Amino acid sequence: MDLQPIYGTERPVPSVTNHLIAPKAPFIVEVTPQERNILSGVGNLLMKAFKNYDNPDYISALHLHAYQLLPERITRILSRFGTDFSADQYGALIFRGLVDIDQEDLGPTPPNWQQADYSKLRKYGFICSLLHGAVPSKPVQYYAQRKGGGLLHAIIPDEKMSSTQTGAGSKTDLYVHTEDAFLLNQADFLSFLYLRNEEEVPSTLYSIRSHGKINPTLRKLFDPIYQCPKDANYSDQNKPGTGPTASVLYGNQELPFIRFDAAEQIFSEHAGQSPEAMNNLMAFWEEAKPLINSDFIPESGDVVFVNNHLCAHGRSAFVAGQRTENGKTIKCERRQMLRMMSKTSLINIRAVTDTHDPYFIMEEHLGKIFATS
Ligand SMILES: [Fe+2]
């Protein structure tokens, strides 16, 4: 076994050392046909042995399965990713061509996520869970999202919404957010497996590391004065401006982590920021906007793997079920994506997890827990 290279020959070589160049794009891992084959075989094997990825016998030994079954290069990349918070680390990896997706077997995209057929998604759930296991991190579910809804969520644009979406060419801002910015125990790692992306919607990413050194604008974001409104689709929204506050940047003062949701914290009518907080956020947004990266267009079988404390992801407008080719609008299958979220420690989140299920996070808003009974 070769213990030296972590990324093999594919690790990017910084042209200037001493961290003078801030990373502006995710690292892309080209998955080899051999690795893809191994993963496919492993997915089939695990389905036979455990039936579902939430099987307690499987999930409690997830890290063991990951280290035993994943191709070694992929395990090493993910293991390194889990501990790398350096100035060079963008906070997102793209695994290009990780999974072979049988489009015929998948069938047409369901009208909405409520109608997703998870029996067709089990193999992909096993493969995604292994990636988290290699970090190592544990897949979890959140009551705040779909009241749980399992460890794997199908992300599907609602068919009824497609006609109300703005046109693909509209100048809608690329709103980026870290997942569940309104929770103290938000996911540590996220994976997005693209089953199909025929509309060719770019993946939108933004990393706090892209700014380079902390400047006075960023320094102000360490103050715990910022409202983090819950998702707009909650009906029991607090009166704007009356909720708990948090800092946007946290952790290390020089190489910080980030909690941020542009849509909810700046542009929503519920944002409720104080004038000082809003000024700081707007100044930050002006610096952040040009650093948003939407160069990569995921294809079927690609996985975007994100450190949710370093890198935010996007909400870009697109018309589901169509794309433009040579100036013409062409119909296509609507996008379908699978999201998995994970925490590196179940012990640290125990105060907010379900009494009988330590993988189920019951936090409602910045430390407050849902009253479910
Ligand atoms: Fe998200």
Short mmCIF file of C-alpha atoms and ligand atoms in Angstrom, two decimals:
data_model
loop_
_atom_site.label_atom_id
_atom_site.label_comp_id
_atom_site.label_asym_id
_atom_site.label_seq_id
_atom_site.Cartn_x
_atom_site.Cartn_y
_atom_site.Cartn_z
CA MET A 1 0.00 0.00 0.00
CA ASP A 2 1.29 3.42 -0.96
CA LEU A 3 1.01 5.68 2.07
CA GLN A 4 2.41 8.84 0.52
CA PRO A 5 0.12 10.52 -2.00
CA ILE A 6 -3.29 11.58 -0.80
CA TYR A 7 -4.69 12.89 -4.05
CA GLY A 8 -2.45 10.86 -6.35
CA THR A 9 -1.30 12.84 -9.34
CA GLU A 10 -4.50 14.87 -9.44
CA ARG A 11 -3.85 17.11 -6.47
CA PRO A 12 -3.66 20.69 -7.77
CA VAL A 13 -0.21 22.18 -7.43
CA PRO A 14 -0.50 25.76 -6.15
CA SER A 15 1.53 28.04 -8.39
CA VAL A 16 2.51 30.16 -5.41
CA THR A 17 3.18 28.69 -1.99
CA ASN A 18 2.53 30.28 1.42
CA HIS A 19 -1.21 30.38 0.66
CA LEU A 20 -1.05 33.53 -1.43
CA ILE A 21 -3.61 32.28 -3.90
CA ALA A 22 -7.11 31.85 -2.53
CA PRO A 23 -8.99 28.88 -4.02
CA LYS A 24 -11.74 29.97 -6.42
CA ALA A 25 -13.13 26.64 -7.58
CA PRO A 26 -13.87 23.18 -6.20
CA PHE A 27 -11.38 20.39 -6.74
CA ILE A 28 -12.53 18.03 -9.48
CA VAL A 29 -11.88 14.31 -9.13
CA GLU A 30 -12.17 12.39 -12.39
CA VAL A 31 -13.48 8.99 -11.36
CA THR A 32 -11.97 6.17 -13.42
CA PRO A 33 -14.12 3.49 -15.11
CA GLN A 34 -12.55 0.93 -12.77
CA GLU A 35 -13.51 2.91 -9.67
CA ARG A 36 -17.01 3.39 -11.05
CA ASN A 37 -17.32 -0.37 -11.57
CA ILE A 38 -16.17 -1.09 -8.04
CA LEU A 39 -18.75 1.34 -6.66
CA SER A 40 -21.53 -0.18 -8.69
CA GLY A 41 -20.63 -3.67 -7.46
CA VAL A 42 -20.42 -2.43 -3.88
CA GLY A 43 -23.84 -0.78 -4.17
CA ASN A 44 -25.41 -4.03 -5.37
CA LEU A 45 -23.66 -6.05 -2.69
CA LEU A 46 -24.82 -3.76 0.11
CA MET A 47 -28.41 -3.77 -1.14
CA LYS A 48 -28.40 -7.56 -0.95
CA ALA A 49 -26.77 -7.67 2.47
CA PHE A 50 -28.64 -4.83 4.21
CA LYS A 51 -31.62 -3.96 2.00
CA ASN A 52 -31.64 -0.29 2.97
CA TYR A 53 -28.95 2.27 3.86
CA ASP A 54 -30.77 3.18 7.09
CA ASN A 55 -30.47 -0.39 8.37
CA PRO A 56 -28.99 0.02 11.91
CA ASP A 57 -26.58 -2.88 11.34
CA TYR A 58 -25.22 -1.09 8.29
CA ILE A 59 -25.20 2.52 9.44
CA SER A 60 -23.61 1.81 12.84
CA ALA A 61 -20.64 0.23 11.05
CA LEU A 62 -20.63 2.72 8.18
CA HIS A 63 -17.01 3.83 8.53
CA LEU A 64 -15.84 0.24 8.48
CA HIS A 65 -17.81 -0.42 5.29
CA ALA A 66 -16.45 2.75 3.71
CA TYR A 67 -12.82 1.91 4.41
CA GLN A 68 -13.24 -1.69 3.32
CA LEU A 69 -15.32 -1.19 0.21
CA LEU A 70 -14.62 2.17 -1.40
CA PRO A 71 -11.77 2.49 -3.90
CA GLU A 72 -8.75 3.52 -1.84
CA ARG A 73 -8.04 6.76 -3.70
CA ILE A 74 -11.59 8.00 -3.06
CA THR A 75 -11.39 7.08 0.63
CA ARG A 76 -8.12 8.97 0.98
CA ILE A 77 -9.46 12.10 -0.74
CA LEU A 78 -12.53 12.17 1.50
CA SER A 79 -10.62 11.38 4.67
CA ARG A 80 -8.27 14.26 3.94
CA PHE A 81 -11.21 16.54 3.06
CA GLY A 82 -12.74 15.88 6.48
CA THR A 83 -9.75 17.37 8.31
CA ASP A 84 -8.56 20.05 5.90
CA PHE A 85 -9.71 23.54 6.92
CA SER A 86 -6.64 25.24 5.46
CA ALA A 87 -6.42 28.38 3.33
CA ASP A 88 -6.07 26.14 0.25
CA GLN A 89 -9.22 24.14 0.91
CA TYR A 90 -12.17 25.39 -1.12
CA GLY A 91 -14.61 23.23 0.79
CA ALA A 92 -16.19 21.32 -2.11
CA LEU A 93 -15.14 18.34 -4.18
CA ILE A 94 -16.67 17.25 -7.43
CA PHE A 95 -16.55 13.55 -8.25
CA ARG A 96 -17.11 13.46 -11.98
CA GLY A 97 -18.72 10.25 -13.20
CA LEU A 98 -18.87 8.54 -9.80
CA VAL A 99 -22.01 6.53 -10.47
CA ASP A 100 -23.53 4.94 -13.54
CA ILE A 101 -27.17 5.96 -13.57
CA ASP A 102 -29.52 3.68 -15.50
CA GLN A 103 -31.84 6.31 -16.99
CA GLU A 104 -34.35 3.77 -18.23
CA ASP A 105 -34.63 2.05 -14.89
CA LEU A 106 -34.98 5.44 -13.21
CA GLY A 107 -37.95 6.29 -15.44
CA PRO A 108 -39.52 9.72 -15.79
CA THR A 109 -38.83 12.26 -13.04
CA PRO A 110 -41.76 12.18 -10.55
CA PRO A 111 -43.94 15.32 -10.39
CA ASN A 112 -42.51 16.26 -6.97
CA TRP A 113 -40.35 14.88 -4.15
CA GLN A 114 -43.38 13.51 -2.31
CA GLN A 115 -43.86 11.01 -5.14
CA ALA A 116 -40.25 9.85 -5.42
CA ASP A 117 -39.91 6.05 -5.58
CA TYR A 118 -37.17 5.31 -3.06
CA SER A 119 -37.01 1.63 -4.01
CA LYS A 120 -35.20 2.83 -7.16
CA LEU A 121 -32.83 4.99 -5.19
CA ARG A 122 -31.54 2.56 -2.57
CA LYS A 123 -28.33 1.69 -4.40
CA TYR A 124 -27.47 5.37 -4.77
CA GLY A 125 -28.23 5.91 -1.09
CA PHE A 126 -25.71 3.21 -0.17
CA ILE A 127 -23.04 4.76 -2.39
CA CYS A 128 -23.62 8.28 -1.02
CA SER A 129 -23.55 7.04 2.56
CA LEU A 130 -20.16 5.40 1.96
CA LEU A 131 -18.74 8.76 0.87
CA HIS A 132 -19.86 10.32 4.15
CA GLY A 133 -18.56 7.29 6.03
CA ALA A 134 -15.08 7.82 4.60
CA VAL A 135 -14.84 11.41 5.95
CA PRO A 136 -15.75 9.98 8.57
CA SER A 137 -19.18 11.47 9.16
CA LYS A 138 -22.60 10.03 9.96
CA PRO A 139 -25.67 10.55 7.78
CA VAL A 140 -28.47 12.27 9.71
CA GLN A 141 -31.95 13.60 9.10
CA TYR A 142 -33.53 16.85 10.26
CA TYR A 143 -37.04 17.40 11.52
CA ALA A 144 -36.68 20.93 10.12
CA GLN A 145 -36.54 19.46 6.62
CA ARG A 146 -39.54 17.38 5.55
CA LYS A 147 -40.03 16.38 9.21
CA GLY A 148 -37.15 13.99 8.67
CA GLY A 149 -38.02 12.14 5.52
CA GLY A 150 -35.14 9.68 5.72
CA LEU A 151 -31.37 9.94 5.30
CA LEU A 152 -31.62 10.58 1.57
CA HIS A 153 -33.78 13.28 0.04
CA ALA A 154 -34.83 13.35 -3.58
CA ILE A 155 -34.62 16.96 -4.75
CA ILE A 156 -37.06 17.43 -7.57
CA PRO A 157 -38.44 20.68 -8.99
CA ASP A 158 -42.17 20.66 -8.44
CA GLU A 159 -43.94 20.16 -11.77
CA LYS A 160 -46.59 22.71 -10.87
CA MET A 161 -43.93 25.32 -10.19
CA SER A 162 -42.24 25.08 -13.59
CA SER A 163 -44.65 27.47 -15.29
CA THR A 164 -44.28 30.02 -12.50
CA GLN A 165 -40.47 30.00 -12.60
CA THR A 166 -38.74 32.94 -14.15
CA GLY A 167 -37.09 32.32 -17.52
CA ALA A 168 -33.69 30.70 -17.67
CA GLY A 169 -32.24 33.87 -19.08
CA SER A 170 -33.57 36.06 -16.30
CA LYS A 171 -31.13 38.05 -14.23
CA THR A 172 -32.07 36.39 -10.97
CA ASP A 173 -29.30 36.70 -8.40
CA LEU A 174 -27.46 33.53 -7.57
CA TYR A 175 -28.45 33.24 -3.94
CA VAL A 176 -26.05 31.02 -2.07
CA HIS A 177 -26.57 29.51 1.35
CA THR A 178 -24.99 27.11 3.75
CA GLU A 179 -27.51 24.39 4.45
CA ASP A 180 -29.82 25.11 7.40
CA ALA A 181 -28.03 28.34 8.35
CA PHE A 182 -30.77 28.82 10.96
CA LEU A 183 -29.58 25.81 12.98
CA LEU A 184 -26.63 25.61 15.35
CA ASN A 185 -26.30 21.93 14.49
CA GLN A 186 -26.48 22.27 10.74
CA ALA A 187 -24.98 19.52 8.58
CA ASP A 188 -21.19 19.27 8.54
CA PHE A 189 -21.05 17.59 5.13
CA LEU A 190 -23.47 17.42 2.22
CA SER A 191 -23.53 15.31 -0.90
CA PHE A 192 -25.52 16.05 -4.01
CA LEU A 193 -25.74 13.16 -6.46
CA TYR A 194 -27.12 14.25 -9.81
CA LEU A 195 -29.33 11.56 -11.30
CA ARG A 196 -30.10 13.83 -14.21
CA ASN A 197 -29.52 17.44 -15.11
CA GLU A 198 -30.75 17.64 -18.68
CA GLU A 199 -31.59 21.33 -18.24
CA GLU A 200 -27.82 21.80 -17.79
CA VAL A 201 -28.23 23.90 -14.66
CA PRO A 202 -24.79 24.87 -13.32
CA SER A 203 -23.87 23.97 -9.78
CA THR A 204 -23.44 27.20 -7.84
CA LEU A 205 -20.84 27.29 -5.11
CA TYR A 206 -19.24 29.96 -2.96
CA SER A 207 -16.37 29.42 -0.54
CA ILE A 208 -15.35 31.67 2.34
CA ARG A 209 -11.77 30.68 1.45
CA SER A 210 -12.07 32.48 -1.91
CA HIS A 211 -11.66 35.84 -0.13
CA GLY A 212 -8.14 34.98 1.02
CA LYS A 213 -7.06 36.83 4.17
CA ILE A 214 -9.68 38.17 6.57
CA ASN A 215 -10.23 41.87 5.89
CA PRO A 216 -12.16 44.52 7.90
CA THR A 217 -15.43 43.75 6.06
CA LEU A 218 -15.19 40.07 7.00
CA ARG A 219 -14.00 40.79 10.53
CA LYS A 220 -17.38 42.38 11.34
CA LEU A 221 -19.13 39.11 10.56
CA PHE A 222 -17.74 37.54 13.75
CA ASP A 223 -20.15 39.68 15.82
CA PRO A 224 -23.19 37.63 16.92
CA ILE A 225 -25.66 40.27 15.72
CA TYR A 226 -27.19 38.64 12.63
CA GLN A 227 -30.72 37.32 12.31
CA CYS A 228 -30.91 33.84 10.74
CA PRO A 229 -34.59 33.54 9.79
CA LYS A 230 -36.04 30.08 9.42
CA ASP A 231 -36.90 28.94 5.91
CA ALA A 232 -39.55 31.16 4.32
CA ASN A 233 -41.94 28.21 3.99
CA TYR A 234 -42.54 28.09 7.73
CA SER A 235 -45.88 29.63 8.54
CA ASP A 236 -45.12 30.21 12.22
CA GLN A 237 -42.39 32.71 11.41
CA ASN A 238 -41.34 34.95 14.30
CA LYS A 239 -41.94 38.64 13.81
CA PRO A 240 -39.01 39.80 11.66
CA GLY A 241 -36.10 41.03 13.74
CA THR A 242 -37.18 39.41 17.00
CA GLY A 243 -35.50 36.03 16.63
CA PRO A 244 -32.19 34.89 18.11
CA THR A 245 -29.01 36.13 16.46
CA ALA A 246 -25.71 34.50 15.54
CA SER A 247 -22.43 35.39 13.89
CA VAL A 248 -21.87 34.72 10.20
CA LEU A 249 -18.25 33.71 10.71
CA TYR A 250 -17.13 31.46 13.55
CA GLY A 251 -14.45 29.02 14.58
CA ASN A 252 -10.91 30.15 13.85
CA GLN A 253 -10.38 33.93 13.54
CA GLU A 254 -7.99 33.67 10.58
CA LEU A 255 -9.45 30.64 8.79
CA PRO A 256 -13.11 30.82 9.81
CA PHE A 257 -16.20 28.78 9.09
CA ILE A 258 -19.35 30.36 7.71
CA ARG A 259 -23.12 30.28 8.32
CA PHE A 260 -24.91 32.35 5.71
CA ASP A 261 -28.07 32.45 3.64
CA ALA A 262 -28.22 35.34 1.17
CA ALA A 263 -31.92 34.94 0.40
CA GLU A 264 -33.09 34.66 4.01
CA GLN A 265 -30.62 37.01 5.72
CA ILE A 266 -30.44 39.82 3.16
CA PHE A 267 -33.15 39.69 0.52
CA SER A 268 -36.15 38.25 2.37
CA GLU A 269 -38.80 40.59 3.70
CA HIS A 270 -38.46 38.57 6.92
CA ALA A 271 -34.70 39.22 7.21
CA GLY A 272 -35.26 41.65 10.09
CA GLN A 273 -31.62 42.74 10.38
CA SER A 274 -30.64 45.82 12.41
CA PRO A 275 -29.29 48.68 10.25
CA GLU A 276 -25.74 47.85 11.38
CA ALA A 277 -26.12 44.14 10.61
CA MET A 278 -27.67 44.86 7.21
CA ASN A 279 -24.89 47.31 6.30
CA ASN A 280 -22.26 44.73 7.18
CA LEU A 281 -24.07 42.01 5.25
CA MET A 282 -24.45 44.19 2.15
CA ALA A 283 -20.75 45.12 2.20
CA PHE A 284 -19.90 41.43 2.54
CA TRP A 285 -22.29 40.47 -0.27
CA GLU A 286 -20.60 42.95 -2.64
CA GLU A 287 -17.29 41.18 -1.99
CA ALA A 288 -18.78 37.71 -2.12
CA LYS A 289 -20.84 38.00 -5.31
CA PRO A 290 -17.93 38.03 -7.77
CA LEU A 291 -16.50 34.97 -6.01
CA ILE A 292 -19.55 32.80 -6.67
CA ASN A 293 -18.55 29.96 -8.97
CA SER A 294 -21.06 28.52 -11.42
CA ASP A 295 -18.63 27.15 -13.99
CA PHE A 296 -19.44 23.51 -13.47
CA ILE A 297 -22.47 21.90 -15.08
CA PRO A 298 -23.09 18.55 -13.41
CA GLU A 299 -23.99 15.55 -15.53
CA SER A 300 -25.81 12.39 -14.59
CA GLY A 301 -23.70 10.44 -12.09
CA ASP A 302 -21.66 13.40 -10.82
CA VAL A 303 -21.47 14.08 -7.08
CA VAL A 304 -20.80 17.44 -5.45
CA PHE A 305 -19.47 16.87 -1.93
CA VAL A 306 -19.46 19.92 0.35
CA ASN A 307 -18.06 20.96 3.70
CA ASN A 308 -21.09 22.97 4.86
CA HIS A 309 -18.91 25.13 7.16
CA LEU A 310 -16.64 26.32 4.35
CA CYS A 311 -18.72 26.37 1.24
CA ALA A 312 -22.23 27.56 0.40
CA HIS A 313 -24.28 26.26 -2.50
CA GLY A 314 -26.71 27.94 -4.80
CA ARG A 315 -30.29 28.45 -5.68
CA SER A 316 -30.28 29.54 -9.28
CA ALA A 317 -33.46 30.01 -11.26
CA PHE A 318 -34.12 27.60 -14.10
CA VAL A 319 -37.07 26.31 -16.03
CA ALA A 320 -37.59 22.68 -15.11
CA GLY A 321 -38.09 20.32 -18.05
CA GLN A 322 -36.56 22.42 -20.78
CA ARG A 323 -33.24 23.66 -22.04
CA THR A 324 -32.08 25.96 -24.77
CA GLU A 325 -30.09 24.58 -27.67
CA ASN A 326 -28.97 26.80 -30.55
CA GLY A 327 -31.48 29.41 -29.46
CA LYS A 328 -34.34 26.89 -29.45
CA THR A 329 -36.22 25.63 -26.42
CA ILE A 330 -36.12 21.85 -26.15
CA LYS A 331 -38.17 19.68 -23.79
CA CYS A 332 -36.28 17.34 -21.48
CA GLU A 333 -36.73 15.28 -18.31
CA ARG A 334 -36.81 17.45 -15.20
CA ARG A 335 -33.78 17.56 -12.96
CA GLN A 336 -33.41 15.01 -10.20
CA MET A 337 -30.82 15.09 -7.46
CA LEU A 338 -30.21 13.18 -4.24
CA ARG A 339 -29.05 14.98 -1.12
CA MET A 340 -27.52 13.42 1.96
CA MET A 341 -26.39 15.32 5.06
CA SER A 342 -24.07 14.20 7.83
CA LYS A 343 -22.58 15.12 11.22
CA THR A 344 -19.12 14.11 12.34
CA SER A 345 -20.19 13.60 15.98
CA LEU A 346 -23.45 12.19 17.28
CA ILE A 347 -22.25 12.96 20.81
CA ASN A 348 -21.99 16.71 20.19
CA ILE A 349 -25.56 16.91 18.87
CA ARG A 350 -27.16 14.63 21.47
CA ALA A 351 -28.91 17.54 23.24
CA VAL A 352 -30.99 18.14 20.11
CA THR A 353 -31.54 14.61 18.79
CA ASP A 354 -34.56 12.37 19.24
CA THR A 355 -34.45 10.36 22.46
CA HIS A 356 -34.65 7.04 20.59
CA ASP A 357 -32.86 8.02 17.39
CA PRO A 358 -29.52 9.84 17.75
CA TYR A 359 -29.42 10.32 13.95
CA PHE A 360 -32.58 12.46 14.02
CA ILE A 361 -32.01 16.17 14.73
CA MET A 362 -34.95 17.99 16.32
CA GLU A 363 -33.52 21.51 16.40
CA GLU A 364 -35.95 24.16 15.18
CA HIS A 365 -34.08 27.44 15.32
CA LEU A 366 -30.61 28.32 16.69
CA GLY A 367 -30.66 25.84 19.56
CA LYS A 368 -34.42 25.80 20.17
CA ILE A 369 -35.99 22.35 19.85
CA PHE A 370 -39.26 21.47 18.13
CA ALA A 371 -42.19 20.81 20.43
CA THR A 372 -43.55 17.67 18.76
CA SER A 373 -45.75 16.22 21.47
FE FE B 1 -29.53 23.89 0.09
#
